[in-house]
Amino acid sequence: MTITRRTAIAAGLSLPFAARGGAAQAQAPSRSETLLLVQEYGPNSLDMQGIGSSQPVNGVALNCYDRLLRFKPVPIPGGGGNTIAMGELEGELAESWQLAPDGMSCTFKLRDATFHSGRKVTAKDVKWSLDRAVSIGGFATTQMNAGSLEKPEQFVVVDDKTLRIDFIRKDKMTLPNLAVTIPFVFDSELAIKNGGDDPWAKDYLKNNIAGSGAYKVESWKPGVETIYVRNDAWTCGKLPSLRRIIARDIASPSTRRALIERGDADISYGLPPKDFKDLADAGKVNVVGVPIPNGVWGCYLNTQVGPFKDVRLRQAVAWVMPYEKMLQASLFGRGVDMSGGPETPKVAWPQAFPYKTDAAKAKALVDAAGGGFSTTLLFDAGNATVAEPMSVLIKEALATIGINVEISKVPGANFRGEIQKKTNPMVLNRFAGWLDYPDYYLFWTMHGNNSIFNIAAYQNPALDKLVDEARFTADKAVYDKSVVEFIKLVNVEVPMVPIAQPTHDVAMQKSIGGYQFQPCREPDFRYLTKG
Amino acid sequence: MLKMIGQRLMTTIPSIIGVIIVTFLLTRVLPGDTAAYFAGPAASPQAIAEIRGKLGLDQPLPVQFVSYVTALLKGDLGQSLTTGQPVTRDIAARLPASAELTLVGLLLAMAVALPLGVLAAVKQGSWVDHLCRIVATAGVSLPVFFTGLLLVYVFYFLLGWSPAPLGRLDVFASEPPGVTGFLLIDMLLARDLEGFRAAFSQLILPAVTLAIFSLAPITRMTRASMLAVLGADFVRTARASGLTNSKVIGTYAFRNAMLPVVTTLGMVFSFLLGANVLVEKVFAWPGIGSYAVEALIASDYAPIQGFVLTMAVMYVALNLMIDVLYGVIDPRVRLEG
């Protein structure tokens, strides 16, 4: 047979179908030891302390690094796995810890743990890492400060296995704040060696893991996938049962839903509430929903500029909101109603405000304040699946009391800029604080320090005094009293109308066990089991 | 020929410069504060200012522009904040994925559209002609992401014939050593036939989605162009000389009808690169389109500029290729330059 150009092309095209090569599949780990997670987007760095790290980087910090302490798992009421108790801590790198009799320092004894590099974890590494967290700036430093961890001098190396943290003031959030995903421990020698001129090795740690955690990053393709493998030498807890985790970034929620329904993905994060409701109703996969601690969907009313300077109008809005309808139409029931609470608040946050839908009361307040007007309601387009139906319902409800609302939807990047200006009359937003304390939430959203999340630009020295008192008191009675007082105050002043406490939902196959909710809301692979 | 290519290249320089200036200005003029977005959940004003300083956004516009162009001359497109990587590396990793998908989509479309168009022209008014019209109308009136979702629903979700829409490769398949970046070719080079099959089956649905979208212009252009040629004098002469029907249509008419079709193909190709954006989202395809969209949502300047620039350069290269191809198909074009 003569080989012409045509036969050559034909042969080339048929080649792939001619033989079966099996070599590639042989060394791949089995499906039962591997977990496939699908999520909207993945980490943009491997260093949660670095500036500009995105939300999923918390997951990297959680699984690949160890902290001194971690939150103790407690069962989710209603089943499905575990959540955490903010007040109960257990040692991760710390074998034990001891508060000083005067309550002004805490001494940590380190476990016999090894970094991925093979070097032993020492108190020097812990100090370097905590120093870095309070010095590097940006979110890491802000979060450390929230627990009164502010200066490198606070961290003292006693010996190789002992570290002492000196307190600036008594702050009940200091210890819990050591268990969040920021103060994790780096292999300082490895980091410094590769850091070049930068004492904090920012570039190196952004692209490399230098930790002692339960997982290592095997490969990281930003925007595509992150693959984790188990660190078999992990000693800071029970060895995880999953050997390998593949986290794929899949932008389209419909695709993520199809994957979990067909059984191709093991866990799906971040679907719209409607999909979670449908999946839960269909019952083919498990949907675990934990009310987000310290998280509320709220309508912020600007107290400094615009019509809502008048407290009567803010109250009117709180009286006219169609709470139940919003919970059903925008969150599809995946949340906790925040209306119709008791007159005297409990020591808890979030909790239902005493307002409920009562158009007559609202109308009377608007009339007393001089009648109707037009205004705008702003929300982040990134939250549109929930915020859009919510804002339409608000527009509809406010129209009945003579307030004409124009809805303004802006993309995420612009949204931050807008709320920073603090000039928008009404803003719909969801805020959740990591540390589950009422004073912590109000410190961010209503305190006179005027953080970016004080969207209502609320200023009230009386509230500041109560919040500060609650933050730093060691006396439970004083704490309870201040919390009740400031919630009472907020009930009357309503810089924000709480709408619902959303649930953090995760869909997983029935074969997946050991789900662990964390305040950073990223998956904790260390407890998960399969099959 | 070389002289023509050289001359054509010279004319593209002003357009590239224009693209650089316009994208730079556009990304700055658009509302949205990158620094505020990336300062994270508990951003303090200091944190925002720090990021702004780090990104050089606190400098006056001309200074920013000069440093941008200086970096550009060194082949540095800046850092992406959404992926945390240099834009050049991101684009180099993602461009082959988009190109492979688009090319396969285009080839599929051609394989269906060219014969259909020719048949429709030859048997004008017959059922083939009507079919051609229906296919073209249906294809062009369905938005790509809708076609994509529909195909996923039917072939993956309901029937289970197609693999999970998880990007270019099944999660358990291993990737071949990157030579060309085109998975199909790399798999063959690595003699990994299993891998080739895996990559190919991942590619089918998104490529079909793109092909359906691009059927219409190619079919219609082929049909119109064939009709014009079939009515020309030289075809009548050829028929009168007693040549067979297939010889007349295949050799004489089709070859001459190809010129406008090639122009259309060029347009469709660049069009498809745009349509890719949505298809990539649906199929989790790690291409350049989904990269640009995510950057746009986050006001991440560097990738947007990099994307537009890459597209502009590709568009210029494509047009150049088409001009050269003209010369190959019709030697008369060559003389003009």
PDB file of N, CA, C and O in Angstrom, chain A residues 90-113:
ATOM      1  N   GLU A  90      -9.792  24.046  72.547  1.00  0.00           N
ATOM      2  CA  GLU A  90      -8.911  22.910  72.810  1.00  0.00           C
ATOM      3  C   GLU A  90      -7.567  23.192  72.158  1.00  0.00           C
ATOM      4  O   GLU A  90      -7.465  24.028  71.259  1.00  0.00           O
ATOM      5  N   GLY A  91      -6.537  22.506  72.622  1.00  0.00           N
ATOM      6  CA  GLY A  91      -5.207  22.780  72.110  1.00  0.00           C
ATOM      7  C   GLY A  91      -5.009  22.211  70.722  1.00  0.00           C
ATOM      8  O   GLY A  91      -5.477  21.114  70.422  1.00  0.00           O
ATOM      9  N   GLU A  92      -4.338  22.967  69.859  1.00  0.00           N
ATOM     10  CA  GLU A  92      -3.968  22.416  68.561  1.00  0.00           C
ATOM     11  C   GLU A  92      -2.454  22.211  68.599  1.00  0.00           C
ATOM     12  O   GLU A  92      -1.990  21.110  68.819  1.00  0.00           O
ATOM     13  N   LEU A  93      -1.688  23.313  68.489  1.00  0.00           N
ATOM     14  CA  LEU A  93      -0.237  23.178  68.722  1.00  0.00           C
ATOM     15  C   LEU A  93       0.063  23.177  70.223  1.00  0.00           C
ATOM     16  O   LEU A  93       1.072  22.647  70.663  1.00  0.00           O
ATOM     17  N   ALA A  94      -0.833  23.809  70.976  1.00  0.00           N
ATOM     18  CA  ALA A  94      -0.611  23.877  72.419  1.00  0.00           C
ATOM     19  C   ALA A  94      -1.056  22.576  73.072  1.00  0.00           C
ATOM     20  O   ALA A  94      -2.175  22.128  72.870  1.00  0.00           O
ATOM     21  N   GLU A  95      -0.156  21.995  73.856  1.00  0.00           N
ATOM     22  CA  GLU A  95      -0.504  20.774  74.589  1.00  0.00           C
ATOM     23  C   GLU A  95      -1.335  21.160  75.806  1.00  0.00           C
ATOM     24  O   GLU A  95      -2.292  20.487  76.162  1.00  0.00           O
ATOM     25  N   SER A  96      -0.941  22.310  76.403  1.00  0.00           N
ATOM     26  CA  SER A  96      -1.698  22.836  77.536  1.00  0.00           C
ATOM     27  C   SER A  96      -1.445  24.327  77.618  1.00  0.00           C
ATOM     28  O   SER A  96      -0.507  24.837  77.014  1.00  0.00           O
ATOM     29  N   TRP A  97      -2.311  25.027  78.344  1.00  0.00           N
ATOM     30  CA  TRP A  97      -2.084  26.449  78.534  1.00  0.00           C
ATOM     31  C   TRP A  97      -2.584  26.867  79.903  1.00  0.00           C
ATOM     32  O   TRP A  97      -3.513  26.254  80.446  1.00  0.00           O
ATOM     33  N   GLN A  98      -1.969  27.884  80.465  1.00  0.00           N
ATOM     34  CA  GLN A  98      -2.223  28.250  81.853  1.00  0.00           C
ATOM     35  C   GLN A  98      -2.322  29.767  81.963  1.00  0.00           C
ATOM     36  O   GLN A  98      -1.393  30.477  81.595  1.00  0.00           O
ATOM     37  N   LEU A  99      -3.456  30.246  82.438  1.00  0.00           N
ATOM     38  CA  LEU A  99      -3.599  31.682  82.672  1.00  0.00           C
ATOM     39  C   LEU A  99      -2.849  32.069  83.948  1.00  0.00           C
ATOM     40  O   LEU A  99      -2.873  31.316  84.925  1.00  0.00           O
ATOM     41  N   ALA A 100      -2.194  33.233  83.950  1.00  0.00           N
ATOM     42  CA  ALA A 100      -1.506  33.694  85.150  1.00  0.00           C
ATOM     43  C   ALA A 100      -2.543  34.055  86.209  1.00  0.00           C
ATOM     44  O   ALA A 100      -3.669  34.413  85.859  1.00  0.00           O
ATOM     45  N   PRO A 101      -2.170  33.955  87.481  1.00  0.00           N
ATOM     46  CA  PRO A 101      -3.132  34.255  88.559  1.00  0.00           C
ATOM     47  C   PRO A 101      -3.721  35.659  88.439  1.00  0.00           C
ATOM     48  O   PRO A 101      -4.888  35.873  88.754  1.00  0.00           O
ATOM     49  N   ASP A 102      -2.922  36.623  87.958  1.00  0.00           N
ATOM     50  CA  ASP A 102      -3.464  37.979  87.839  1.00  0.00           C
ATOM     51  C   ASP A 102      -4.274  38.165  86.559  1.00  0.00           C
ATOM     52  O   ASP A 102      -4.790  39.245  86.275  1.00  0.00           O
ATOM     53  N   GLY A 103      -4.348  37.114  85.762  1.00  0.00           N
ATOM     54  CA  GLY A 103      -5.147  37.171  84.538  1.00  0.00           C
ATOM     55  C   GLY A 103      -4.556  38.044  83.454  1.00  0.00           C
ATOM     56  O   GLY A 103      -5.247  38.416  82.511  1.00  0.00           O
ATOM     57  N   MET A 104      -3.271  38.386  83.561  1.00  0.00           N
ATOM     58  CA  MET A 104      -2.687  39.311  82.595  1.00  0.00           C
ATOM     59  C   MET A 104      -1.701  38.642  81.635  1.00  0.00           C
ATOM     60  O   MET A 104      -1.021  39.326  80.869  1.00  0.00           O
ATOM     61  N   SER A 105      -1.592  37.329  81.685  1.00  0.00           N
ATOM     62  CA  SER A 105      -0.784  36.629  80.690  1.00  0.00           C
ATOM     63  C   SER A 105      -1.219  35.171  80.633  1.00  0.00           C
ATOM     64  O   SER A 105      -1.951  34.697  81.498  1.00  0.00           O
ATOM     65  N   CYS A 106      -0.758  34.469  79.593  1.00  0.00           N
ATOM     66  CA  CYS A 106      -1.120  33.072  79.433  1.00  0.00           C
ATOM     67  C   CYS A 106       0.113  32.343  78.900  1.00  0.00           C
ATOM     68  O   CYS A 106       0.779  32.833  77.982  1.00  0.00           O
ATOM     69  N   THR A 107       0.423  31.203  79.484  1.00  0.00           N
ATOM     70  CA  THR A 107       1.611  30.459  79.071  1.00  0.00           C
ATOM     71  C   THR A 107       1.207  29.174  78.347  1.00  0.00           C
ATOM     72  O   THR A 107       0.381  28.416  78.852  1.00  0.00           O
ATOM     73  N   PHE A 108       1.784  28.976  77.176  1.00  0.00           N
ATOM     74  CA  PHE A 108       1.432  27.827  76.343  1.00  0.00           C
ATOM     75  C   PHE A 108       2.580  26.832  76.284  1.00  0.00           C
ATOM     76  O   PHE A 108       3.712  27.216  76.019  1.00  0.00           O
ATOM     77  N   LYS A 109       2.274  25.558  76.530  1.00  0.00           N
ATOM     78  CA  LYS A 109       3.251  24.476  76.368  1.00  0.00           C
ATOM     79  C   LYS A 109       3.007  23.859  74.993  1.00  0.00           C
ATOM     80  O   LYS A 109       1.880  23.474  74.676  1.00  0.00           O
ATOM     81  N   LEU A 110       4.024  23.761  74.162  1.00  0.00           N
ATOM     82  CA  LEU A 110       3.812  23.258  72.807  1.00  0.00           C
ATOM     83  C   LEU A 110       3.871  21.737  72.744  1.00  0.00           C
ATOM     84  O   LEU A 110       4.634  21.099  73.451  1.00  0.00           O
ATOM     85  N   ARG A 111       3.076  21.201  71.845  1.00  0.00           N
ATOM     86  CA  ARG A 111       3.078  19.781  71.547  1.00  0.00           C
ATOM     87  C   ARG A 111       4.352  19.420  70.773  1.00  0.00           C
ATOM     88  O   ARG A 111       4.996  20.292  70.200  1.00  0.00           O
ATOM     89  N   ASP A 112       4.658  18.148  70.719  1.00  0.00           N
ATOM     90  CA  ASP A 112       5.800  17.697  69.927  1.00  0.00           C
ATOM     91  C   ASP A 112       5.329  17.564  68.475  1.00  0.00           C
ATOM     92  O   ASP A 112       4.879  16.512  68.049  1.00  0.00           O
ATOM     93  N   ALA A 113       5.427  18.651  67.726  1.00  0.00           N
ATOM     94  CA  ALA A 113       4.913  18.654  66.351  1.00  0.00           C
ATOM     95  C   ALA A 113       6.034  18.954  65.364  1.00  0.00           C
ATOM     96  O   ALA A 113       7.063  19.515  65.734  1.00  0.00           O
TER      97      ALA A 113
END
